[in-house]
Tab-separated table of C-alpha atoms and ligand atoms in Angstrom:
chain	number	residue	atom	x	y	z
A	1	UNK	CA	-6.121	15.880	-9.556
A	2	UNK	CA	-9.358	14.068	-8.706
A	3	UNK	CA	-9.305	10.288	-8.278
A	4	UNK	CA	-12.659	8.673	-8.683
A	5	UNK	CA	-15.592	7.987	-6.283
A	6	UNK	CA	-15.269	5.515	-3.419
A	7	UNK	CA	-17.776	2.577	-2.839
A	8	UNK	CA	-18.741	2.074	0.899
A	9	UNK	CA	-17.096	-0.917	2.561
A	10	UNK	CA	-19.379	-3.137	4.771
A	11	UNK	CA	-18.173	-3.522	8.393
A	12	UNK	CA	-17.556	-7.260	9.268
A	13	UNK	CA	-17.916	-8.854	12.676
A	14	UNK	CA	-14.559	-9.192	14.521
A	15	UNK	CA	-11.174	-8.203	13.197
A	16	UNK	CA	-8.924	-9.515	10.436
A	17	UNK	CA	-5.410	-10.735	11.140
A	18	UNK	CA	-2.303	-8.854	9.966
A	19	UNK	CA	-1.556	-9.019	6.255
A	20	UNK	CA	1.467	-10.913	5.090
A	21	UNK	CA	2.803	-10.126	1.597
A	22	UNK	CA	5.769	-11.198	-0.470
A	23	UNK	CA	8.548	-8.512	-0.516
A	24	UNK	CA	10.686	-8.464	-3.683
A	25	UNK	CA	13.628	-6.930	-1.676
A	26	UNK	CA	13.860	-9.847	0.898
A	27	UNK	CA	12.489	-12.410	-1.340
A	28	UNK	CA	10.018	-13.732	1.286
A	29	UNK	CA	6.570	-13.401	2.512
A	30	UNK	CA	6.601	-11.069	5.631
A	31	UNK	CA	4.041	-9.486	7.856
A	32	UNK	CA	3.253	-5.945	6.944
A	33	UNK	CA	3.744	-3.734	10.060
A	34	UNK	CA	1.885	-0.425	9.842
A	35	UNK	CA	2.720	2.014	12.586
A	36	UNK	CA	0.318	4.086	14.806
A	37	UNK	CA	-2.854	2.503	13.204
A	38	UNK	CA	-2.039	3.846	9.724
A	39	UNK	CA	-0.943	1.754	6.772
A	40	UNK	CA	0.801	3.766	4.032
A	41	UNK	CA	0.986	2.542	0.420
A	42	UNK	CA	2.077	4.012	-2.853
A	43	UNK	CA	1.073	2.377	-6.075
A	44	UNK	CA	2.484	3.468	-9.456
A	45	UNK	CA	-0.306	4.753	-11.693
A	46	UNK	CA	-0.896	4.602	-15.409
A	47	UNK	CA	0.771	6.374	-18.310
A	48	UNK	CA	-2.309	7.656	-19.974
A	49	UNK	CA	-1.825	7.091	-23.638
A	50	UNK	CA	-4.166	4.108	-24.197
A	51	UNK	CA	-7.211	2.534	-22.369
A	52	UNK	CA	-6.979	0.385	-19.302
A	53	UNK	CA	-6.520	-3.237	-20.334
A	54	UNK	CA	-6.889	-6.334	-18.064
A	55	UNK	CA	-3.269	-6.301	-17.062
A	56	UNK	CA	-3.589	-2.895	-15.429
A	57	UNK	CA	-6.863	-3.963	-14.071
A	58	UNK	CA	-5.404	-7.069	-12.310
A	59	UNK	CA	-2.496	-5.148	-10.752
A	60	UNK	CA	-4.855	-2.285	-9.330
A	61	UNK	CA	-7.162	-5.081	-8.066
A	62	UNK	CA	-4.233	-6.608	-6.143
A	63	UNK	CA	-3.476	-3.431	-4.337
A	64	UNK	CA	-7.151	-2.888	-3.807
A	65	UNK	CA	-7.189	-6.104	-1.738
A	66	UNK	CA	-4.192	-5.021	0.326
A	67	UNK	CA	-6.314	-1.803	1.191
A	68	UNK	CA	-9.346	-3.996	1.958
A	69	UNK	CA	-7.393	-6.457	4.142
A	70	UNK	CA	-5.686	-3.668	6.029
A	71	UNK	CA	-9.071	-1.887	6.711
A	72	UNK	CA	-10.483	-5.314	7.922
A	73	UNK	CA	-7.521	-5.542	10.396
A	74	UNK	CA	-8.611	-2.096	11.846
A	75	UNK	CA	-5.948	0.137	10.012
A	76	UNK	CA	-6.640	3.435	8.496
A	77	UNK	CA	-5.233	3.437	4.962
A	78	UNK	CA	-3.241	6.355	3.356
A	79	UNK	CA	-2.944	5.608	-0.312
A	80	UNK	CA	-1.136	7.687	-2.966
A	81	UNK	CA	-1.119	6.918	-6.739
A	82	UNK	CA	0.486	8.868	-9.458
A	83	UNK	CA	-0.279	9.505	-12.988
A	84	UNK	CA	2.639	9.587	-15.434
A	85	UNK	CA	1.052	12.456	-17.489
A	86	UNK	CA	4.024	13.569	-19.363
A	87	UNK	CA	6.415	10.921	-20.743
A	88	UNK	CA	8.007	9.632	-23.975
A	89	UNK	CA	5.360	7.040	-24.826
A	90	UNK	CA	2.560	9.506	-24.371
A	91	UNK	CA	4.279	12.238	-26.451
A	92	UNK	CA	5.088	9.651	-29.123
A	93	UNK	CA	1.565	8.392	-29.466
A	94	UNK	CA	0.235	12.103	-29.608
A	95	UNK	CA	2.615	13.000	-32.040
A	96	UNK	CA	1.675	9.883	-34.110
A	97	UNK	CA	-2.100	10.541	-34.098
A	98	UNK	CA	-1.684	14.323	-34.289
A	99	UNK	CA	-3.628	14.808	-31.082
A	100	UNK	CA	-2.453	17.283	-28.388
A	101	UNK	CA	-0.687	15.220	-25.645
A	102	UNK	CA	-2.680	16.831	-22.877
A	103	UNK	CA	-6.057	16.171	-24.321
A	104	UNK	CA	-4.887	12.669	-25.075
A	105	UNK	CA	-3.865	12.238	-21.336
A	106	UNK	CA	-7.069	13.839	-20.036
A	107	UNK	CA	-9.263	11.487	-21.930
A	108	UNK	CA	-7.351	8.315	-20.983
A	109	UNK	CA	-7.227	9.453	-17.294
A	110	UNK	CA	-11.085	9.897	-17.328
A	111	UNK	CA	-11.606	6.523	-18.924
A	112	UNK	CA	-9.367	5.038	-16.351
A	113	UNK	CA	-11.461	6.539	-13.524
A	114	UNK	CA	-14.537	5.140	-15.183
A	115	UNK	CA	-13.074	1.720	-15.386
A	116	UNK	CA	-11.806	1.615	-11.737
A	117	UNK	CA	-15.236	2.851	-10.620
A	118	UNK	CA	-16.936	0.184	-12.423
A	119	UNK	CA	-14.648	-2.413	-11.088
A	120	UNK	CA	-15.233	-1.131	-7.544
A	121	UNK	CA	-11.347	-0.336	-6.965
A	122	UNK	CA	-11.134	1.812	-3.888
A	123	UNK	CA	-9.593	5.059	-4.865
A	124	UNK	CA	-6.224	6.581	-3.549
A	125	UNK	CA	-6.530	9.447	-1.078
A	126	UNK	CA	-4.253	11.426	-3.272
A	127	UNK	CA	-4.021	11.074	-7.030
A	128	UNK	CA	-1.143	13.224	-8.456
A	129	UNK	CA	-0.112	13.879	-11.705
A	130	UNK	CA	3.609	14.407	-12.561
A	131	UNK	CA	2.777	17.611	-14.218
A	132	UNK	CA	1.106	19.130	-11.014
A	133	UNK	CA	4.194	18.003	-8.995
A	134	UNK	CA	6.922	19.477	-11.191
A	135	UNK	CA	7.929	22.169	-8.581
A	136	UNK	CA	8.408	19.639	-5.785
A	137	UNK	CA	10.291	17.242	-8.206
A	138	UNK	CA	12.720	19.841	-9.433
A	139	UNK	CA	13.450	20.847	-5.899
A	140	UNK	CA	14.433	17.301	-5.054
A	141	UNK	CA	16.525	17.149	-8.114
A	142	UNK	CA	18.342	20.295	-7.140
A	143	UNK	CA	19.094	18.716	-3.731
A	144	UNK	CA	20.461	15.570	-5.363
A	145	UNK	CA	22.770	17.732	-7.635
A	146	UNK	CA	23.921	19.917	-4.548
A	147	UNK	CA	24.835	16.766	-2.702
A	148	UNK	CA	26.617	15.296	-5.631
A	149	UNK	CA	24.062	12.471	-6.233
A	150	UNK	CA	23.054	14.161	-9.485
A	151	UNK	CA	25.403	15.509	-12.159
A	152	UNK	CA	25.109	17.037	-15.599
A	153	UNK	CA	25.532	15.327	-18.919
A	154	UNK	CA	25.020	18.060	-21.496
A	155	UNK	CA	21.648	19.635	-20.818
A	156	UNK	CA	20.403	16.599	-18.811
A	157	UNK	CA	20.831	15.666	-15.200
A	158	UNK	CA	21.648	12.062	-14.120
A	159	UNK	CA	21.663	10.093	-10.973
A	160	UNK	CA	24.782	8.423	-9.684
A	161	UNK	CA	23.767	4.932	-8.559
A	162	UNK	CA	26.684	4.771	-6.165
A	163	UNK	CA	25.345	7.746	-4.058
A	164	UNK	CA	22.721	5.862	-1.922
A	165	UNK	CA	24.915	3.116	-1.015
A	166	UNK	CA	22.065	0.715	-1.455
A	167	UNK	CA	21.473	0.413	-5.203
A	168	UNK	CA	20.472	-3.113	-6.053
A	169	UNK	CA	18.729	-3.893	-2.759
A	170	UNK	CA	15.107	-3.528	-3.958
A	171	UNK	CA	15.522	-5.936	-7.026
A	172	UNK	CA	18.402	-8.028	-5.851
A	173	UNK	CA	19.412	-8.594	-9.539
A	174	UNK	CA	22.892	-9.028	-10.692
A	175	UNK	CA	24.492	-6.320	-12.882
A	176	UNK	CA	24.034	-8.097	-16.215
A	177	UNK	CA	20.379	-8.561	-15.590
A	178	UNK	CA	20.066	-4.933	-14.583
A	179	UNK	CA	21.895	-3.859	-17.785
A	180	UNK	CA	19.566	-6.038	-19.955
A	181	UNK	CA	16.270	-4.724	-18.289
A	182	UNK	CA	17.560	-1.152	-18.381
A	183	UNK	CA	17.967	-1.208	-22.039
A	184	UNK	CA	14.481	-2.703	-22.671
A	185	UNK	CA	12.525	-0.582	-20.210
A	186	UNK	CA	13.361	3.023	-21.267
A	187	UNK	CA	16.859	3.323	-19.901
A	188	UNK	CA	19.871	4.494	-21.998
A	189	UNK	CA	22.963	2.323	-20.986
A	190	UNK	CA	24.945	3.392	-23.927
A	191	UNK	CA	24.514	7.231	-23.429
A	192	UNK	CA	27.942	8.718	-23.663
A	193	UNK	CA	29.114	10.903	-20.706
A	194	UNK	CA	27.517	8.962	-17.820
A	195	UNK	CA	29.546	7.775	-14.834
A	196	UNK	CA	27.859	4.314	-14.963
A	197	UNK	CA	25.692	2.773	-17.758
A	198	UNK	CA	22.875	2.228	-15.111
A	199	UNK	CA	22.784	5.884	-13.978
A	200	UNK	CA	19.289	7.093	-14.753
A	201	UNK	CA	18.092	10.449	-16.133
A	202	UNK	CA	16.775	12.797	-13.361
A	203	UNK	CA	16.093	15.758	-15.701
A	204	UNK	CA	15.728	15.847	-19.453
A	205	UNK	CA	16.779	19.218	-21.054
A	206	UNK	CA	14.526	20.932	-23.379
A	207	UNK	CA	14.204	19.089	-26.654
A	208	UNK	CA	12.855	20.584	-29.912
A	209	UNK	CA	9.098	20.063	-30.187
A	210	UNK	CA	8.674	18.605	-26.798
A	211	UNK	CA	6.915	20.191	-23.804
A	212	UNK	CA	9.161	21.771	-21.232
A	213	UNK	CA	8.901	23.727	-18.062
A	214	UNK	CA	11.222	26.681	-17.136
A	215	UNK	CA	12.667	25.885	-13.647
A	216	UNK	CA	15.566	26.779	-11.606
A	217	UNK	CA	17.259	23.656	-13.286
A	218	UNK	CA	16.745	25.207	-16.665
A	219	UNK	CA	14.024	24.372	-19.326
A	220	UNK	CA	13.162	20.621	-19.432
A	221	UNK	CA	11.086	18.081	-17.718
A	222	UNK	CA	11.820	15.359	-14.980
A	223	UNK	CA	12.792	11.801	-15.484
A	224	UNK	CA	10.372	9.070	-14.652
A	225	UNK	CA	11.737	7.391	-11.580
A	226	UNK	CA	12.272	10.557	-9.586
A	227	UNK	CA	8.632	11.608	-10.049
A	228	UNK	CA	7.394	8.593	-8.257
A	229	UNK	CA	10.100	8.822	-5.627
A	230	UNK	CA	9.214	12.483	-4.769
A	231	UNK	CA	5.334	12.122	-5.027
A	232	UNK	CA	5.520	9.181	-2.648
A	233	UNK	CA	8.105	10.737	-0.224
A	234	UNK	CA	6.477	14.016	0.193
A	235	UNK	CA	3.064	12.461	1.030
A	236	UNK	CA	3.989	9.220	2.916
A	237	UNK	CA	7.424	9.830	4.065
A	238	UNK	CA	10.248	7.306	4.182
A	239	UNK	CA	9.709	3.841	5.499
A	240	UNK	CA	6.238	3.617	4.315
A	241	UNK	CA	4.543	0.152	4.127
A	242	UNK	CA	4.020	-0.945	0.574
A	243	UNK	CA	5.515	0.436	-2.769
A	244	UNK	CA	3.472	-1.305	-5.443
A	245	UNK	CA	3.145	-1.944	-9.066
A	246	UNK	CA	3.492	-4.741	-11.712
A	247	UNK	CA	6.658	-7.026	-11.967
A	248	UNK	CA	7.767	-4.954	-15.068
A	249	UNK	CA	8.452	-2.145	-12.691
A	250	UNK	CA	10.782	-4.083	-10.368
A	251	UNK	CA	13.885	-2.806	-12.408
A	252	UNK	CA	14.827	-0.277	-13.197
A	253	UNK	CA	11.838	1.937	-11.952
A	254	UNK	CA	11.407	0.836	-8.406
A	255	UNK	CA	15.170	0.249	-7.786
A	256	UNK	CA	15.817	3.834	-9.011
A	257	UNK	CA	12.813	5.362	-7.068
A	258	UNK	CA	14.034	3.796	-3.960
A	259	UNK	CA	17.615	4.810	-4.372
A	260	UNK	CA	16.609	8.393	-5.273
A	261	UNK	CA	14.665	8.755	-2.065
A	262	UNK	CA	17.351	7.026	-0.020
A	263	UNK	CA	20.118	9.432	-1.498
A	264	UNK	CA	17.760	12.419	-0.843
A	265	UNK	CA	17.218	11.621	2.772
A	266	UNK	CA	19.892	9.393	3.869
A	267	UNK	CA	17.372	7.461	5.975
A	268	UNK	CA	16.597	4.033	4.244
A	269	UNK	CA	14.501	2.197	3.457
A	270	UNK	CA	12.150	3.946	1.144
A	271	UNK	CA	9.528	1.348	1.658
A	272	UNK	CA	9.209	-1.614	3.921
A	273	UNK	CA	7.711	-3.919	1.322
A	274	UNK	CA	8.168	-3.792	-2.446
A	275	UNK	CA	5.197	-5.634	-3.850
A	276	UNK	CA	4.805	-6.697	-7.364
A	277	UNK	CA	1.847	-8.139	-9.363
A	278	UNK	CA	2.624	-10.763	-12.165
A	279	UNK	CA	1.924	-9.961	-15.809
A	280	UNK	CA	-1.299	-10.739	-17.614
A	281	UNK	CA	-0.625	-12.192	-20.988
A	282	UNK	CA	-2.551	-12.792	-24.166
A	283	UNK	CA	-1.362	-15.228	-26.878
A	284	UNK	CA	1.780	-15.957	-25.041
A	285	UNK	CA	2.905	-12.337	-24.724
A	286	UNK	CA	2.693	-9.639	-21.948
A	287	UNK	CA	-0.437	-7.748	-22.637
A	288	UNK	CA	0.942	-4.078	-23.295
A	289	UNK	CA	-0.091	-0.851	-24.999
A	290	UNK	CA	3.074	-0.895	-27.055
A	291	UNK	CA	2.434	-4.491	-28.420
A	292	UNK	CA	-1.274	-3.546	-28.988
A	293	UNK	CA	-2.528	-7.130	-27.810
A	294	UNK	CA	-5.032	-5.627	-25.450
A	295	UNK	CA	-8.437	-6.702	-23.920
A	296	UNK	CA	-9.777	-3.392	-22.665
A	297	UNK	CA	-12.025	-3.100	-19.629
A	298	UNK	CA	-13.978	-0.443	-21.365
A	299	UNK	CA	-14.639	-2.538	-24.266
A	300	UNK	CA	-15.973	-5.373	-22.135
A	301	UNK	CA	-18.125	-3.023	-20.247
A	302	UNK	CA	-19.409	-1.539	-23.386
A	303	UNK	CA	-20.183	-5.051	-24.648
A	304	UNK	CA	-22.383	-5.632	-21.500
A	305	UNK	CA	-20.096	-7.705	-19.341
A	306	UNK	CA	-20.726	-7.284	-15.611
A	307	UNK	CA	-17.738	-5.571	-14.102
A	308	UNK	CA	-18.046	-7.934	-11.143
A	309	UNK	CA	-17.421	-10.921	-13.525
A	310	UNK	CA	-14.197	-9.249	-14.800
A	311	UNK	CA	-13.303	-8.689	-11.230
A	312	UNK	CA	-13.900	-12.250	-10.280
A	313	UNK	CA	-12.057	-13.565	-13.401
A	314	UNK	CA	-8.976	-11.559	-12.569
A	315	UNK	CA	-9.064	-12.615	-8.974
A	316	UNK	CA	-9.271	-16.299	-9.871
A	317	UNK	CA	-5.483	-16.518	-10.065
A	318	UNK	CA	-2.744	-15.614	-7.553
A	319	UNK	CA	-1.781	-11.951	-8.026
A	320	UNK	CA	2.029	-12.773	-8.237
A	321	UNK	CA	1.702	-15.450	-10.865
A	322	UNK	CA	2.150	-14.362	-14.712
A	323	UNK	CA	-1.036	-15.602	-16.244
A	324	UNK	CA	-2.885	-15.771	-19.660
A	325	UNK	CA	-6.174	-14.231	-20.268
A	326	UNK	CA	-8.057	-17.065	-22.146
A	327	UNK	CA	-11.569	-17.053	-23.530
A	328	UNK	CA	-12.835	-19.282	-20.888
A	329	UNK	CA	-12.192	-17.105	-17.948
A	330	UNK	CA	-14.990	-14.729	-18.398
A	331	UNK	CA	-17.828	-17.273	-18.788
A	332	UNK	CA	-16.430	-19.213	-15.847
A	333	UNK	CA	-16.447	-16.024	-13.656
A	334	UNK	CA	-20.113	-15.208	-14.965
A	335	UNK	CA	-21.224	-18.590	-13.935
A	336	UNK	CA	-19.589	-18.200	-10.496
A	337	UNK	CA	-21.030	-14.864	-10.019
A	338	UNK	CA	-24.489	-16.172	-10.843
A	339	UNK	CA	-24.170	-19.031	-8.383
A	340	UNK	CA	-22.980	-16.642	-5.567
A	341	UNK	CA	-25.813	-14.165	-6.246
A	342	UNK	CA	-28.364	-17.065	-6.185
A	343	UNK	CA	-27.155	-18.408	-2.903
A	344	UNK	CA	-26.730	-14.799	-1.285
A	345	UNK	CA	-30.405	-14.244	-2.578
A	346	UNK	CA	-31.711	-17.018	-0.552
A	347	UNK	CA	-33.786	-16.567	2.667
A	348	UNK	CA	-31.242	-18.702	4.646
A	349	UNK	CA	-27.993	-20.686	3.954
A	350	UNK	CA	-25.316	-22.711	5.698
A	351	UNK	CA	-23.776	-20.887	8.662
A	352	UNK	CA	-21.063	-18.560	7.335
A	353	UNK	CA	-18.881	-17.659	10.128
A	354	UNK	CA	-16.336	-20.242	8.971
A	355	UNK	CA	-16.485	-18.723	5.529
A	356	UNK	CA	-15.425	-15.399	6.903
A	357	UNK	CA	-12.758	-16.973	8.820
A	358	UNK	CA	-11.528	-18.966	5.787
A	359	UNK	CA	-11.632	-15.840	3.402
A	360	UNK	CA	-9.819	-13.814	5.893
A	361	UNK	CA	-7.074	-16.434	6.470
A	362	UNK	CA	-6.578	-16.869	2.724
A	363	UNK	CA	-6.319	-13.137	1.956
A	364	UNK	CA	-4.003	-12.310	4.901
A	365	UNK	CA	-1.646	-15.087	3.515
A	366	UNK	CA	-0.092	-13.097	0.573
A	367	UNK	CA	-3.502	-12.460	-1.034
A	368	UNK	CA	-4.538	-16.030	-1.862
A	369	UNK	CA	-7.667	-15.153	-3.735
A	370	UNK	CA	-8.130	-18.560	-5.163
A	371	UNK	CA	-8.474	-19.962	-1.616
A	372	UNK	CA	-10.818	-17.233	-0.717
A	373	UNK	CA	-13.017	-17.835	-3.782
A	374	UNK	CA	-13.088	-21.623	-3.001
A	375	UNK	CA	-14.407	-20.926	0.492
A	376	UNK	CA	-17.343	-18.842	-1.061
A	377	UNK	CA	-17.885	-21.396	-3.762
A	378	UNK	CA	-18.249	-24.273	-1.111
A	379	UNK	CA	-20.853	-22.123	0.890
A	380	UNK	CA	-22.779	-21.388	-2.204
A	381	UNK	CA	-22.966	-25.098	-3.065
A	382	UNK	CA	-24.104	-26.033	0.445
A	383	UNK	CA	-27.869	-26.704	0.332
A	384	UNK	CA	-28.303	-26.168	4.014
A	385	UNK	CA	-30.747	-23.482	5.177
A	386	UNK	CA	-29.789	-23.619	8.888
A	387	UNK	CA	-28.880	-19.810	9.190
A	388	UNK	CA	-31.126	-16.969	8.055
A	389	UNK	CA	-28.222	-14.441	8.639
A	390	UNK	CA	-25.686	-16.255	6.507
A	391	UNK	CA	-26.638	-14.837	3.154
A	392	UNK	CA	-26.292	-11.257	4.420
A	393	UNK	CA	-22.721	-12.078	5.983
A	394	UNK	CA	-21.510	-13.708	2.823
A	395	UNK	CA	-22.635	-10.729	0.664
A	396	UNK	CA	-21.048	-8.442	3.107
A	397	UNK	CA	-17.746	-10.288	3.262
A	398	UNK	CA	-17.564	-10.764	-0.685
A	399	UNK	CA	-18.041	-7.082	-0.856
A	400	UNK	CA	-15.734	-5.870	1.937
A	401	UNK	CA	-12.899	-8.313	1.293
A	402	UNK	CA	-13.004	-9.193	-2.381
A	403	UNK	CA	-14.853	-6.065	-3.606
A	404	UNK	CA	-17.462	-8.159	-5.328
A	405	UNK	CA	-20.907	-6.786	-4.989
A	406	UNK	CA	-23.530	-9.631	-5.040
B	527	5CA	N1	3.086	5.176	-15.337
B	527	5CA	C1	4.083	3.976	-15.059
B	527	5CA	C2	4.274	3.700	-13.513
B	527	5CA	S1	4.693	5.154	-12.708
B	527	5CA	C3	3.507	2.726	-15.750
B	527	5CA	O1	4.133	1.665	-15.622
B	527	5CA	N2	2.315	2.846	-16.326
B	527	5CA	S2	1.565	1.721	-17.189
B	527	5CA	O2	0.325	2.310	-17.760
B	527	5CA	O3	2.356	1.214	-18.233
B	527	5CA	O4	1.285	0.559	-16.272
B	527	5CA	C4	0.302	0.681	-15.036
B	527	5CA	C5	0.391	-0.444	-14.101
B	527	5CA	O5	-0.041	-1.580	-14.782
B	527	5CA	C6	1.873	-0.677	-13.651
B	527	5CA	O6	1.968	-1.021	-12.269
B	527	5CA	C7	2.341	-1.768	-14.566
B	527	5CA	O7	3.254	-2.639	-13.969
B	527	5CA	C8	1.004	-2.662	-14.758
B	527	5CA	N3	0.903	-3.513	-15.962
B	527	5CA	C9	1.126	-3.062	-17.174
B	527	5CA	N4	1.010	-4.088	-18.102
B	527	5CA	C10	0.585	-5.086	-17.257
B	527	5CA	C11	0.308	-6.546	-17.577
B	527	5CA	N5	0.265	-6.978	-18.859
B	527	5CA	N6	-0.142	-7.313	-16.553
B	527	5CA	C12	-0.163	-6.714	-15.230
B	527	5CA	N7	0.115	-5.441	-14.919
B	527	5CA	C13	0.553	-4.779	-15.932
B	528	ZN	ZN1	5.879	4.765	-10.812
C-alpha cells in the first residue's frame, strides 16, 4: 500500500559518525554496521483500529532519527514497515461499533499517514499490509510445516519454539517472565494440544463470522508474528541492521518473529540489532488503545498545536526511557520552538560548526536527543552575531538530524 509523502532532508557539511544503538539481544550499546553502504531496517507498524497516540508517535520518531543519522553518515536506507490490517483487536473493535473492519482499517491508516506527514516522519520505502502479503506468508508457513517447525492443533497451525534452536536470544528473558508476558500480550499458553505453552499460532483456521482466506493451508488467516517475519525477510533478507518497535514488542512478538525467520532459513540472526523504544504513559499507565487513555496526535493538530512542537516535546526525553506525558511538556516545547525560530531567523548568530558536531555526537550515541536539544538551546541563547552563515546551518541541522523545521 502507499506510505506517505517524504520531506526533503537538507545536506549538511561533512559526514556524521557511525550510529551506536542499544541492542536488546546483547543488552549493550553497539555500533550499527550496515553492509555495502545500505542500512536495512524493519519497524513494526500500527494495528489500525484507533488513531495515532503520542506513544506511537514517540516510537516512530525514534526510528525516524535512526534513518536520519544513517543518512548523515552516508548510508542509503532501505526501510520497511508493515500494517497489521487484520487482527483480533481490529476485528473486535469493528464488531463492537458495527463498522466494516476493512473500512475501519482504511480510515485509521489514512489518519496515521496524515499524522506521520505532519510530524515530518520520513516514510518507509515499502509499506506493506498483512492482507496484501497473505500469499507469501502462507508459503512461509507451509515451509515451516514441511520442515517440522510448524504443526497442527485442530484447524490451526502452531510454531514449535525448539525448532530454531535460538528461542530466547532476542529477549534474554527467563521462562517464567516469558509465560507471563505471553499470556498478557495475545498468546495462548493454556491452549490444549500444543507441544509447549509458548508455541505461537502461525495460522488460525476459519472461525465463524471472521474474515478468512482460502489458501493451500486451508481457510483461515495468518498469526501475527509470522506476518512481520515474512514481510521483513522477503524484502530485507536475513541479518538486516535494525528490527524496531516499542518495548511491549520485545516478547513475544520480536522473539517469535526472529525465531520463525531463523527456523525458515537456518541462517541466523534475523536482525543484527533489536531496538526498542520505551512506553509513553499517561496518569501512571501505558498509553494504549485498549485502555483508552490516549492523547491523539490528530486531536492536538486539530486544536492548532504546531506538529513541530509535538515532535520537540517527544524528543525531549531519551527514546528508551519509559516516560509520562504531562501537561507541561507541550508549552515547554512550544517555548523552545519559538526561541529556536527566533534565533534561526536572525541575520547572524554564534558560529555553529561546534553545534553541528555536538548534535551529531549526541545522536550517534544511542540517540541522545536530550543532549542534541541542549546544544541547540545553548546556541539559540548565545547573543553573538559573529557568523552570518550560522542561522542557516542551525536550521539545516535541526531539520536534517532532528526533523524539526524552523
Ligand atoms: N501492529 C503491531 C506491531 S506489528 C502493533 O504493535 N501495533 S500498535 O498499533 O499497537 O503499536 C504500534 C507501535 O507503537 C508499536 O511499535 C508499539 O510498540 C508502539 N507503542 C504502542 N503503545 C505505545 C506507547 N504507549 N508508548 C510508546 N510506543 C508505543
Ligand atoms: Zn510487528
